[in-house]
Short mmCIF file of C-alpha atoms and ligand atoms in Angstrom, two decimals:
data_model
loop_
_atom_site.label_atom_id
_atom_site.label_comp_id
_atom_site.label_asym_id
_atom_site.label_seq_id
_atom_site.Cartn_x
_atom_site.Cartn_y
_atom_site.Cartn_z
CA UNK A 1 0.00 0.00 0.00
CA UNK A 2 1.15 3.60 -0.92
CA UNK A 3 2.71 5.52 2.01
CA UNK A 4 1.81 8.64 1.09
CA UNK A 5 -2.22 8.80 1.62
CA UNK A 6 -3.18 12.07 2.49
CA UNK A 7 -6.37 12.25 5.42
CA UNK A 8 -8.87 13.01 3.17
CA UNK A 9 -8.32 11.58 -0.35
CA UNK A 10 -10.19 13.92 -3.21
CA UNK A 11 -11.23 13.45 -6.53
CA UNK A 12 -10.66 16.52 -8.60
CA UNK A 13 -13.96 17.45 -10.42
CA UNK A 14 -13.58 15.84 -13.62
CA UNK A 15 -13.09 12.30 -11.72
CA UNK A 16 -16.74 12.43 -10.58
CA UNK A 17 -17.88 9.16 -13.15
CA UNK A 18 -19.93 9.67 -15.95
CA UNK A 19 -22.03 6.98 -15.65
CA UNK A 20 -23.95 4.73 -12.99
CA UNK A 21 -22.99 1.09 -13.16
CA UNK A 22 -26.14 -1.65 -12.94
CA UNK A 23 -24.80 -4.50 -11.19
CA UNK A 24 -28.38 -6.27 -12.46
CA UNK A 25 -26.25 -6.38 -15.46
CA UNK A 26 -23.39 -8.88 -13.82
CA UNK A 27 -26.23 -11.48 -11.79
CA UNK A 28 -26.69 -15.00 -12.83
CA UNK A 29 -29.76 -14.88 -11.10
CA UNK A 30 -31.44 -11.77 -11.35
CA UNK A 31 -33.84 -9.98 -9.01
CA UNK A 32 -37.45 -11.37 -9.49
CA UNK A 33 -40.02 -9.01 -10.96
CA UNK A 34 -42.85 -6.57 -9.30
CA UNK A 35 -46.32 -8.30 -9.62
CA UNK A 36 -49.41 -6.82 -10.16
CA UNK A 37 -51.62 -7.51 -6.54
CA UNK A 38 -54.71 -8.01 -8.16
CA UNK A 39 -53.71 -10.93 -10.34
CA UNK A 40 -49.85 -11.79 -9.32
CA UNK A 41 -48.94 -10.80 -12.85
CA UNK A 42 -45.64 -9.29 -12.96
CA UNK A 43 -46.21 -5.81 -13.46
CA UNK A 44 -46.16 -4.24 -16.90
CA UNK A 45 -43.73 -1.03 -17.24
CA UNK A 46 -46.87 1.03 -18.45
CA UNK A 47 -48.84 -0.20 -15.44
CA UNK A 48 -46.81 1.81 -13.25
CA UNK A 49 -47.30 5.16 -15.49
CA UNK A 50 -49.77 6.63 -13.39
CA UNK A 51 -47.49 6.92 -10.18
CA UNK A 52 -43.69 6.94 -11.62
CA UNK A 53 -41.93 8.73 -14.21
CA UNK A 54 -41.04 6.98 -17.60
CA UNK A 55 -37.52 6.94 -17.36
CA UNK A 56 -37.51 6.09 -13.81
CA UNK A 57 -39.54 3.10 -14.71
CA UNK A 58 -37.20 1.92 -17.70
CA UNK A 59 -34.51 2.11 -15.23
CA UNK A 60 -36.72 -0.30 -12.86
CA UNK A 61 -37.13 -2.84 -15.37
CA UNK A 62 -33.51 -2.36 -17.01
CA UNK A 63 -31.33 -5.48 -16.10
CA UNK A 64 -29.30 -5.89 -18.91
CA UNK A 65 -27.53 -2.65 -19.58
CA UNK A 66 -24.52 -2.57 -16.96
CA UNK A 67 -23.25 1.50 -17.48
CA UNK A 68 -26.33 4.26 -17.57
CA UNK A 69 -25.44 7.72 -18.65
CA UNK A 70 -25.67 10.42 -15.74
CA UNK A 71 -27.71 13.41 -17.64
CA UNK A 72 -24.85 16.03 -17.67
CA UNK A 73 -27.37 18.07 -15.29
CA UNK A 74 -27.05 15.98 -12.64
CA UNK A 75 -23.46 15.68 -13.18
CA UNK A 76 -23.63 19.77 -12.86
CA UNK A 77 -25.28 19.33 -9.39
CA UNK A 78 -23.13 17.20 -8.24
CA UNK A 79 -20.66 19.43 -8.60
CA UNK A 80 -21.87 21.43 -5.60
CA UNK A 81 -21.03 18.58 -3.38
CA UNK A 82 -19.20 15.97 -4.86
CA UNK A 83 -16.52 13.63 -5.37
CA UNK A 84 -17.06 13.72 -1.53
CA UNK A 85 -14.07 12.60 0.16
CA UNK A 86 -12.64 9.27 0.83
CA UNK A 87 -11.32 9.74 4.78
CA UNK A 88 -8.41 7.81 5.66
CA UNK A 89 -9.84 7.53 9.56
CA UNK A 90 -5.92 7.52 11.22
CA UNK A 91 -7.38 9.58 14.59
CA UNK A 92 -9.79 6.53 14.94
CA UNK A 93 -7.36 3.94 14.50
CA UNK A 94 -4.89 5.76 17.02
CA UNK A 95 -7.72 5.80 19.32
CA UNK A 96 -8.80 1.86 18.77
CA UNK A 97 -4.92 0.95 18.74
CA UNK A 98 -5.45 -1.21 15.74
CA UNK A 99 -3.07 -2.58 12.85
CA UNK A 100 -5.96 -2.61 10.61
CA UNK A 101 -6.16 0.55 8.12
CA UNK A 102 -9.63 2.26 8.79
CA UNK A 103 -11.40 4.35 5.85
CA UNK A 104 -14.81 5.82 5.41
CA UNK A 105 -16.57 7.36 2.10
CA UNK A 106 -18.22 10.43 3.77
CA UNK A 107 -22.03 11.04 2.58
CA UNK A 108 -22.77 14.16 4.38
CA UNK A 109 -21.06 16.58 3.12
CA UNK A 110 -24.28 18.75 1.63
CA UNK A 111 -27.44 20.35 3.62
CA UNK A 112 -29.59 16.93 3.05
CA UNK A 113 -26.94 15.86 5.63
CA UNK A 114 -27.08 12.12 3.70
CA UNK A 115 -26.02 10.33 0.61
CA UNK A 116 -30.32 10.98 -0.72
CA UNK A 117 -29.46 13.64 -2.71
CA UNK A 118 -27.31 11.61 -5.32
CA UNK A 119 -30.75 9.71 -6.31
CA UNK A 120 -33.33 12.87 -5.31
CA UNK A 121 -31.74 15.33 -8.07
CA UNK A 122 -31.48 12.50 -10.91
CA UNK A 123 -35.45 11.08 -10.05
CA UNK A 124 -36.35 14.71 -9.80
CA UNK A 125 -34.33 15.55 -13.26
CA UNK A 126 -36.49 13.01 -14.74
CA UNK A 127 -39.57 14.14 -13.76
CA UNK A 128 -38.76 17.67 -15.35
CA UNK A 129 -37.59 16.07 -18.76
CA UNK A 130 -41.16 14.50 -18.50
CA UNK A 131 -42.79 18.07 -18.27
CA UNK A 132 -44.46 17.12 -15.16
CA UNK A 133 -45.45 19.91 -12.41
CA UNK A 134 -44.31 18.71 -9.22
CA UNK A 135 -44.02 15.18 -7.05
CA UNK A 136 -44.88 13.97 -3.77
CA UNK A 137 -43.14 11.75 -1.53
CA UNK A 138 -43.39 10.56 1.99
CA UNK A 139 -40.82 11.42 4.50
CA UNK A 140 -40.06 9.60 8.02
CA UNK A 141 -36.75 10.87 9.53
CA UNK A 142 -36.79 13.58 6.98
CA UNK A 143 -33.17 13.20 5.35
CA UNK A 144 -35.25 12.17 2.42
CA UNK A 145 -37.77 14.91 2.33
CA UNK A 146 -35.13 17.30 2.30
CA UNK A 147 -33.53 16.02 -0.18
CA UNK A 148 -35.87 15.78 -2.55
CA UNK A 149 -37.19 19.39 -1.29
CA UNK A 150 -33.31 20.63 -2.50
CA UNK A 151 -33.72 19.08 -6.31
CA UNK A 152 -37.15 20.07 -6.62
CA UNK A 153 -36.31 23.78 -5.78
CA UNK A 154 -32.92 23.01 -8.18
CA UNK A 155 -35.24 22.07 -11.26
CA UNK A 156 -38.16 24.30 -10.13
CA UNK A 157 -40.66 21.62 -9.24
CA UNK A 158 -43.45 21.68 -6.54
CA UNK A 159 -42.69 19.41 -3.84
CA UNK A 160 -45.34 17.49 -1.77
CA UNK A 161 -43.76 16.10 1.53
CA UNK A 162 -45.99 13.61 3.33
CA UNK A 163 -44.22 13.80 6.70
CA UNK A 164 -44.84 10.53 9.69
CA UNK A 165 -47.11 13.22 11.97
CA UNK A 166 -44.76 12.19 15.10
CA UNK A 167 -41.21 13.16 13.28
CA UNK A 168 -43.08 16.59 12.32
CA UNK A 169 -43.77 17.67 15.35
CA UNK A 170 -40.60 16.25 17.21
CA UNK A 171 -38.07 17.35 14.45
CA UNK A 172 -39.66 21.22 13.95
CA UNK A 173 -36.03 21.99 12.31
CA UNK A 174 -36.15 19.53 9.41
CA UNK A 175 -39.63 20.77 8.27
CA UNK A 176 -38.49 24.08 8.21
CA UNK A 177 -35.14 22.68 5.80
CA UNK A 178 -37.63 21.86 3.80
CA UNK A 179 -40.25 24.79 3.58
CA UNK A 180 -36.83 26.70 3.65
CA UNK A 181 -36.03 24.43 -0.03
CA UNK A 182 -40.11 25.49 -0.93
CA UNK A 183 -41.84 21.94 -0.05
CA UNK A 184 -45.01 21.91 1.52
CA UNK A 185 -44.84 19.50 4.35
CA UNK A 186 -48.08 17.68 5.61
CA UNK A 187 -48.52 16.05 8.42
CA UNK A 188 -49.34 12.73 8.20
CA UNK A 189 -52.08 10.83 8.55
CA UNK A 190 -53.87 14.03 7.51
CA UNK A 191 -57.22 15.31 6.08
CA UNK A 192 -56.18 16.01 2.78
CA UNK A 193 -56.12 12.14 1.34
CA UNK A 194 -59.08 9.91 1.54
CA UNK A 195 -56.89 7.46 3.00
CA UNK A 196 -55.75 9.79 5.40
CA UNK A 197 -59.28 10.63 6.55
CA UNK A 198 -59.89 6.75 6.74
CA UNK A 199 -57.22 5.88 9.05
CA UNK A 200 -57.75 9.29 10.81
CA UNK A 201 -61.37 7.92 11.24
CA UNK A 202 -60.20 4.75 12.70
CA UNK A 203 -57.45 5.59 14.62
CA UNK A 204 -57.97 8.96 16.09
CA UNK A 205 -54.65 10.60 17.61
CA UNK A 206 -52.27 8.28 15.83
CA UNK A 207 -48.94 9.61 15.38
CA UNK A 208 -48.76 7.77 11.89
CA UNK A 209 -46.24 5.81 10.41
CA UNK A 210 -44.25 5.61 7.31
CA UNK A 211 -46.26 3.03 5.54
CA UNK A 212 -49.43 5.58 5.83
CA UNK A 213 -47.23 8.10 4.75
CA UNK A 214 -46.79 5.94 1.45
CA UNK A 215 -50.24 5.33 0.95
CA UNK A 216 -50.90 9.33 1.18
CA UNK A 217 -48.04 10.27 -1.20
CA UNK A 218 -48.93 8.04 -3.72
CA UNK A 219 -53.07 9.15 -3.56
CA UNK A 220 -51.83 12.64 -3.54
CA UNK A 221 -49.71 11.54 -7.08
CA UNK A 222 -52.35 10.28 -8.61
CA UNK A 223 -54.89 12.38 -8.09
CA UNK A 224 -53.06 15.10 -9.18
CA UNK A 225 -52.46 15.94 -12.81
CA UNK A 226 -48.83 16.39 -13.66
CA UNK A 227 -47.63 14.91 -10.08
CA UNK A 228 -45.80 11.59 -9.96
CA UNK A 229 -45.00 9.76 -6.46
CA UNK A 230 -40.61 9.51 -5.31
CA UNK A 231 -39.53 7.16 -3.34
CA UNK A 232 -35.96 7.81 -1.57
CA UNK A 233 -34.91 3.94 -1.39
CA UNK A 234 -35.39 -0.05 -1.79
CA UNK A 235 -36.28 0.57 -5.95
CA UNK A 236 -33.16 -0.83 -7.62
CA UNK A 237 -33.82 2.78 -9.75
CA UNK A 238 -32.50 4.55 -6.72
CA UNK A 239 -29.51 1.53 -6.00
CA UNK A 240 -28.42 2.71 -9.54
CA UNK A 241 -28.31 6.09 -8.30
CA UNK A 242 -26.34 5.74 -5.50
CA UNK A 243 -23.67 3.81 -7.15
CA UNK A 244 -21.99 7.40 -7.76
CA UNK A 245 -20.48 7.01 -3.97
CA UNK A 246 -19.49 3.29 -5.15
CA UNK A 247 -17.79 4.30 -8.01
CA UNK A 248 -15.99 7.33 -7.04
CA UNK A 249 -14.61 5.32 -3.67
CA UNK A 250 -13.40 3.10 -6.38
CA UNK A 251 -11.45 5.47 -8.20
CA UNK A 252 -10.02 6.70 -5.35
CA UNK A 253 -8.86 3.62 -4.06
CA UNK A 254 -7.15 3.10 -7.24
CA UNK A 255 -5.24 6.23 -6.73
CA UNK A 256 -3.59 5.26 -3.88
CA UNK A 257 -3.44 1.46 -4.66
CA UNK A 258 -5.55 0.56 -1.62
CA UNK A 259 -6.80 -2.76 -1.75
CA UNK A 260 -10.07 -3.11 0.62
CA UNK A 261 -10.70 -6.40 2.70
CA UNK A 262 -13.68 -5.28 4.05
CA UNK A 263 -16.76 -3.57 2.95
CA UNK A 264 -19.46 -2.41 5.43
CA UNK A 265 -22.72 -0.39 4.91
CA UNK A 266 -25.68 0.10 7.11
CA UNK A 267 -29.22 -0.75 5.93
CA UNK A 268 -32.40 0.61 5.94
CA UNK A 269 -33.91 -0.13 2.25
CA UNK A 270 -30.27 -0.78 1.12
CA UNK A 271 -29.68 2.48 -0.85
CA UNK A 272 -26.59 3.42 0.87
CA UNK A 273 -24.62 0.14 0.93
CA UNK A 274 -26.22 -1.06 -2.13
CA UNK A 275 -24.38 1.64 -3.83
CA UNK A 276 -21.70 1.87 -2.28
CA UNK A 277 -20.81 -1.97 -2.88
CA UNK A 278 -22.03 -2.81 -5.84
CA UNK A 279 -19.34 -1.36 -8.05
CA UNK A 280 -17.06 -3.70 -5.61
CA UNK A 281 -19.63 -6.92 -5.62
CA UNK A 282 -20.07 -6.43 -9.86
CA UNK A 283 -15.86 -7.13 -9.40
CA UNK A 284 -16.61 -10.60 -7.36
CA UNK A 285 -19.44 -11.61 -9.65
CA UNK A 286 -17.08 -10.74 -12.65
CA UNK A 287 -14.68 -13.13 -10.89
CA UNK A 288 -11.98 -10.44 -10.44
CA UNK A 289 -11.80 -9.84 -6.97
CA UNK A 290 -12.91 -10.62 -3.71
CA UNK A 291 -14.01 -8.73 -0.58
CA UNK A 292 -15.60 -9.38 2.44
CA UNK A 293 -19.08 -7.23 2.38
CA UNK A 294 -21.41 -6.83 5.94
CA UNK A 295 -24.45 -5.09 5.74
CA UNK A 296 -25.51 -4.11 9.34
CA UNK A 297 -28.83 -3.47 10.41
CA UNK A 298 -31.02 -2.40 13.69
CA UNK A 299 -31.77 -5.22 15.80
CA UNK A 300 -35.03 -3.78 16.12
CA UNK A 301 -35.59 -4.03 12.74
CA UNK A 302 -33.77 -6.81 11.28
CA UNK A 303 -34.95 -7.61 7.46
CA UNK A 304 -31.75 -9.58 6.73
CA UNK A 305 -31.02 -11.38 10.00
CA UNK A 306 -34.93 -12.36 10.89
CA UNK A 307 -36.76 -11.65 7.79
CA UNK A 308 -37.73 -14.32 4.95
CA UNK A 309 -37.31 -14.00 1.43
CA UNK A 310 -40.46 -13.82 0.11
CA UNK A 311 -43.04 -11.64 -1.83
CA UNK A 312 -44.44 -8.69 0.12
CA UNK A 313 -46.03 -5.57 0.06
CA UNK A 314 -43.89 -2.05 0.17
CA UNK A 315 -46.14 -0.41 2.18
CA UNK A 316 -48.56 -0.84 5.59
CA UNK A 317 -51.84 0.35 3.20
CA UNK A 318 -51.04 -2.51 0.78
CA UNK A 319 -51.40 -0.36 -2.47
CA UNK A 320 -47.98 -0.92 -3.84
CA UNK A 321 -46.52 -3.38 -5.48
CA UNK A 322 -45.41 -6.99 -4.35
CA UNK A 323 -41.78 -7.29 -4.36
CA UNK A 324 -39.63 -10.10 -3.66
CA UNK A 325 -37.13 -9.71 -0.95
CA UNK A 326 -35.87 -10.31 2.62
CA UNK A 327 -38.88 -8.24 4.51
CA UNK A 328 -40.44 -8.53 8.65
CA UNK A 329 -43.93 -8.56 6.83
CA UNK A 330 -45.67 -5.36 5.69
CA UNK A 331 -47.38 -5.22 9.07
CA UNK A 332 -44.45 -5.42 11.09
CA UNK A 333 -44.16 -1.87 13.15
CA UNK A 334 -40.77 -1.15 14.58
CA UNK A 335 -40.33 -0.06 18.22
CA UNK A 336 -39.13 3.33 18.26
CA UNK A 337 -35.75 3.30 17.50
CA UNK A 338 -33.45 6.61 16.82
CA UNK A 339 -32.25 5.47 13.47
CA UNK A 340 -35.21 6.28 11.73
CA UNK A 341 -34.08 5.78 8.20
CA UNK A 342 -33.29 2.54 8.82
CA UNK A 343 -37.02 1.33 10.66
CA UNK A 344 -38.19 -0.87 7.24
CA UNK A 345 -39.35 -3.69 7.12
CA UNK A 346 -38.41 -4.74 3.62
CA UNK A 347 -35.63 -4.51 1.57
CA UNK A 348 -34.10 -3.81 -1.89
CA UNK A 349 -34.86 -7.00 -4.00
CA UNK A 350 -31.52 -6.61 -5.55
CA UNK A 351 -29.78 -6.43 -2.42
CA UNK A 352 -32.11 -9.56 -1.30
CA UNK A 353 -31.34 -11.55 -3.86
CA UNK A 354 -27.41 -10.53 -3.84
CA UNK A 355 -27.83 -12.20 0.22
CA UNK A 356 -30.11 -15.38 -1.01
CA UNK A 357 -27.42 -16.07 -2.95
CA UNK A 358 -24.52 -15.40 -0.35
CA UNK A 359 -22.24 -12.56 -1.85
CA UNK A 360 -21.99 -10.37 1.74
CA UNK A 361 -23.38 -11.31 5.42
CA UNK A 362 -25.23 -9.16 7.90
CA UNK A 363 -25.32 -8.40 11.04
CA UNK A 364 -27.62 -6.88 13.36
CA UNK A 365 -26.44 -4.15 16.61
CA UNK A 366 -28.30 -2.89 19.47
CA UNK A 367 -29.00 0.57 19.47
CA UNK A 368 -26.69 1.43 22.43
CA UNK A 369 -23.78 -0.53 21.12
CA UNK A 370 -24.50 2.55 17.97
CA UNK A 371 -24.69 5.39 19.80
CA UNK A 372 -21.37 4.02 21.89
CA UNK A 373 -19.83 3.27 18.86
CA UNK A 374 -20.98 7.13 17.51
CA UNK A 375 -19.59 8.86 20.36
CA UNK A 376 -16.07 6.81 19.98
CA UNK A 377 -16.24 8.02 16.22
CA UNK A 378 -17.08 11.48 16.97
CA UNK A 379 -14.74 11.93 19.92
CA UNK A 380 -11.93 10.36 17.51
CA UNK A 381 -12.60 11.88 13.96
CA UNK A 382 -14.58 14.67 15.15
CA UNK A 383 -17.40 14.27 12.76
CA UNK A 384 -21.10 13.59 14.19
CA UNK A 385 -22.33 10.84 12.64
CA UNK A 386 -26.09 9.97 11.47
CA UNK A 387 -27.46 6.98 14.17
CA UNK A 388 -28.37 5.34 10.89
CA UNK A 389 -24.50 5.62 9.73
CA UNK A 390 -23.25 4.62 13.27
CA UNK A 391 -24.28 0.80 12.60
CA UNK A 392 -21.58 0.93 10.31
CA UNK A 393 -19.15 2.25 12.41
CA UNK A 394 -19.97 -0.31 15.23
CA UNK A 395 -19.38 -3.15 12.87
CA UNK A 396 -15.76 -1.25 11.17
CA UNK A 397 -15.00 -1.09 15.11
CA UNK A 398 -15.46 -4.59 15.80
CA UNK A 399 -13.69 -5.56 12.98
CA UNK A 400 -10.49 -3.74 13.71
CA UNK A 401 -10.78 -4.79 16.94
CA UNK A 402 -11.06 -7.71 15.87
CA UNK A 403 -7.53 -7.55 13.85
CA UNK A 404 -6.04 -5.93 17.32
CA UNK A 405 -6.62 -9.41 18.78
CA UNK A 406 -5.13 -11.11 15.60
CA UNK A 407 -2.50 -8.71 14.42
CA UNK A 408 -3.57 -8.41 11.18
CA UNK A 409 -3.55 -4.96 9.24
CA UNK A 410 -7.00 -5.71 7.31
CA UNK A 411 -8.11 -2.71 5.14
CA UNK A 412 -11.31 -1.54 6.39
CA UNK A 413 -13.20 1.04 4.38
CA UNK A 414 -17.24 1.90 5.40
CA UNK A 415 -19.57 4.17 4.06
CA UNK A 416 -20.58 7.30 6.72
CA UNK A 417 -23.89 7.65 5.23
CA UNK A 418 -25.00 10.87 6.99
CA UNK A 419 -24.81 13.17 9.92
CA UNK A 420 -26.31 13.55 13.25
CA UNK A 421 -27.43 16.74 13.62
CA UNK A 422 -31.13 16.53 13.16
CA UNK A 423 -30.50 13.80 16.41
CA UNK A 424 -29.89 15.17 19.03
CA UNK A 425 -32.84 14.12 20.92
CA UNK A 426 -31.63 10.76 20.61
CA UNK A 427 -28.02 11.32 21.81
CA UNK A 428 -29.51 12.90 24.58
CA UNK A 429 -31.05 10.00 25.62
CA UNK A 430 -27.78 8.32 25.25
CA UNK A 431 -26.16 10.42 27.22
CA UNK A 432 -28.67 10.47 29.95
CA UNK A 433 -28.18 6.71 30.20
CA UNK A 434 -32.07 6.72 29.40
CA UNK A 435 -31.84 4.59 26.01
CA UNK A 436 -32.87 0.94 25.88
CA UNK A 437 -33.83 -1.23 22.87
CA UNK A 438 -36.63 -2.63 22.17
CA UNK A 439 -36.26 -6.17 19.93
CA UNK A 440 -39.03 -7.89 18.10
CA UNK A 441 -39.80 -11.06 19.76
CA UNK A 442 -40.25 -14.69 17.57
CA UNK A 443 -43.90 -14.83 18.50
CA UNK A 444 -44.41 -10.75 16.88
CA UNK A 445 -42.35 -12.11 13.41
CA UNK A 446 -44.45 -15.23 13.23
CA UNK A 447 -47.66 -13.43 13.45
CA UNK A 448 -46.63 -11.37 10.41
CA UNK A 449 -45.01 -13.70 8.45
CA UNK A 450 -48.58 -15.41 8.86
CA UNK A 451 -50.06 -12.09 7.28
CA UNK A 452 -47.49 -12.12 4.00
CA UNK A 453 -49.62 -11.76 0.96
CA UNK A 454 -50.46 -15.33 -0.48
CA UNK A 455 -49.81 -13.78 -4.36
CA UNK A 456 -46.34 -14.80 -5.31
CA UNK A 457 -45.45 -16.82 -2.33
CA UNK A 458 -47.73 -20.14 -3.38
C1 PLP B 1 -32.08 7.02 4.83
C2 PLP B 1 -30.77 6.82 5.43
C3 PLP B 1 -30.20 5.53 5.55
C4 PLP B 1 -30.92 4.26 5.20
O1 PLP B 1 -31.38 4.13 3.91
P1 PLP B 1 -30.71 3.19 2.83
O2 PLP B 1 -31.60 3.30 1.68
O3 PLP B 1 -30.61 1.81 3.39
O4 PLP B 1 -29.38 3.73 2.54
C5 PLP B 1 -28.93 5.43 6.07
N1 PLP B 1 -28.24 6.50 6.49
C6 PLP B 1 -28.76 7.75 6.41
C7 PLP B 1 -27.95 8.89 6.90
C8 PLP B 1 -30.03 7.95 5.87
O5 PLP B 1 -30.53 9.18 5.77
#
């Protein structure tokens, strides 16, 4: 390994790649198709007109063709905020006293404060190309929401924000990022949808959830004219996005000749690690390297580790689309648990079927063991990291703790998805000692597994 790695490794501008790479493109066995609910059909592209954009949805159905242009407007944006930097982490691997070399691709470098704005500005480039007026989207944490709030005000697009009613009124600052970026942000469940009113009707005073947030978005799309529905992960659309972070750590790798053992992600839908590792996995499948991938998820909600592999439903209201991947059932509701972007219970079908067929392994942390892991991070490297992000610095921590014990100087590299400062009400609970987690228990799974949707799983 080169000597001479500076702290933060940069691309210069004209590095950023000029295309997305598909990895659909290098699997034997490809992800298995949407189906149609009503008739477990797969789904027809021009089915899905009505809610996505046409581009978008050739993307979604593309698995042959392995390198997508990036429109040379998106390429602009990224400008503003990109190559972000490859960190060589050397104050965190003083402070762990490991051999092992410690790197993360850092995410959060732009007001989002997460790696959503690499697919927001291209689904919301799209939409313009299409002539359309505005979209909606739902919006839990509200990384995602902003996000999308920042493209559409880029490409001068009305932005809908369907926002889980308990996150609006507990996170007051990200709503106003986003009025800030021109999005109107709604409360959710709220009066304005039928389905809104419905569950409004039958569960007065509920504090909603993301799946009704979905199921408002999407009503809100389609009964608008000009308005199509976003969605900020799992669709392998949004994977091909976020390869930009894969590709560019890549490159800069290359630079330096650093050869990675291990690759680690967290996961929520699988956006982030999806494309981060995919460039990397496409190299294993191709037969020309191999690495050592961990996806690491929320014990509280843990797809991978707990979940089947079977054909569910996207969303709580059961009006999307069945698609086929590692999922807790779509009426599985999380306990409360700070990483909000990662509370799903599903999971990108292309990650799923990447895991069916054994390329990386997962593991699940307790939400303490995060924040612990967070606070070493942020003491060491000085950067305050997203709770979603910190599962992947618990599991980089174990791991070269793990090489302190053996002696080895493994090459770690993760990807810090986002920051923390839209959080702090859940590091203060950490640092009042007041945090516990709460798991899902065999008997809670079973009872939604029993409820999976009997289309596609015969
Ligand atoms: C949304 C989010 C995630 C989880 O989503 P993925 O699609 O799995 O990447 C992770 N980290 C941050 C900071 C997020 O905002």
């Amino acid at each position: 390994m080169n000597d001479k790695i500076p702290y933060k490794i940069y691309l210069s501008e004209d590095e950023i790649p000029k295309q997305w790479y598909n990895v659909r493109a290098d699997m034997k066995v490809k992800p298995a198709p949407l189906l149609n609910p009503a008739n477990g059909q797969p789904l027809k592209p021009e089915e899905l007109e009505p809610i996505f954009c046409k581009e978008l949805i050739r993307q979604e159905f593309d698995n042959d063709t392995k390198w997508i242009d990036i429109p040379e407007e998106v390429l602009n944006f990224y400008k503003m905020y990109r190559p972000s930097p490859l960190v060589h982490a050397t104050f965190l691997e003083k402070a762990l006293d490991t051999p092992a070399r410690i790197f993360y691709k850092f995410e959060g470098n732009n007001t989002s404060g997460s790696h959503k704005l690499n697919s927001a500005i291209a689904q919301v480039y799209y939409a313009k190309q299409q002539g359309l007026k505005g979209v909606t989207t739902e919006t839990g944490a509200g990384q995602w929401g902003t996000a999308l709030s920042m493209a559409c005000a880029y490409f001068g697009l009305d932005c809908q924000v369907y926002m889980v009613k308990c996150s609006y009124e507990q996170k007051p600052f990200r709503r106003e990022v986003m009025r800030t970026y021109g999005a109107k942000v709604t409360p959710s469940p709220s009066e304005t949808t039928a389905v809104g009113r419905k569950i409004l009707a039958e569960h007065p005073g509920t504090t909603g959830s993301l799946g009704c947030a979905i199921s408002e978005a999407v009503e809100a799309a389609l009964t608008q004219e000009g308005y199509r529905y976003q969605l900020g992960s799992v669709l392998s659309q949004v994977l091909l996005h976020q390869t930009i972070i894969g590709l560019e750590a890549q490159k800069a790798m290359k630079k330096y000749d650093i050869k990675p053992d291990i690759l680690i992600g967290c996961t929520g839908g699988g956006s982030n690690l999806g494309g981060f590792a995919t460039p990397f996995i496409g190299e294993m499948l191709r037969g020309e390297a191999d690495y050592k991938i961990i996806a690491a998820e929320p014990a509280s909600c843990p797809s991978f580790t707990k979940g089947v592999f079977a054909y569910d439903f996207c969303d709580t209201g059961r009006i999307c689309p069945l698609a086929k991947m590692y999922t807790l059932g779509s009426q599985f509701i999380p306990s409360s648990n700070h990483a909000g972007g990662l509370r799903f219970h599903g999971m990108s079908p292309v990650l799923s079927q990447l895991y069916h067929d054994g390329v990386f392994e997962c593991r699940s942390v307790i939400q303490t063991d995060v924040f612990q892991a967070a606070e070493t991070f942020a003491r060491a490297e000085g950067i305050l990291p997203a709770p979603e992000s910190s599962h992947a610095i618990k599991i980089a921590i174990d791991e070269a703790l793990k090489c302190k014990e053996t002696g080895e100087a493994k090459t770690i590299v993760f990807n810090l998805s986002g920051t923390g400062y839209f959080d702090l009400m859940a590091y203060g609970k950490f640092n009042d000692g007041t945090m516990g987690d709460i798991l899902p228990t065999d008997e809670e799974l079973k009872g939604c597994f029993e409820r999976l949707p009997k289309v596609g799983n015969e």
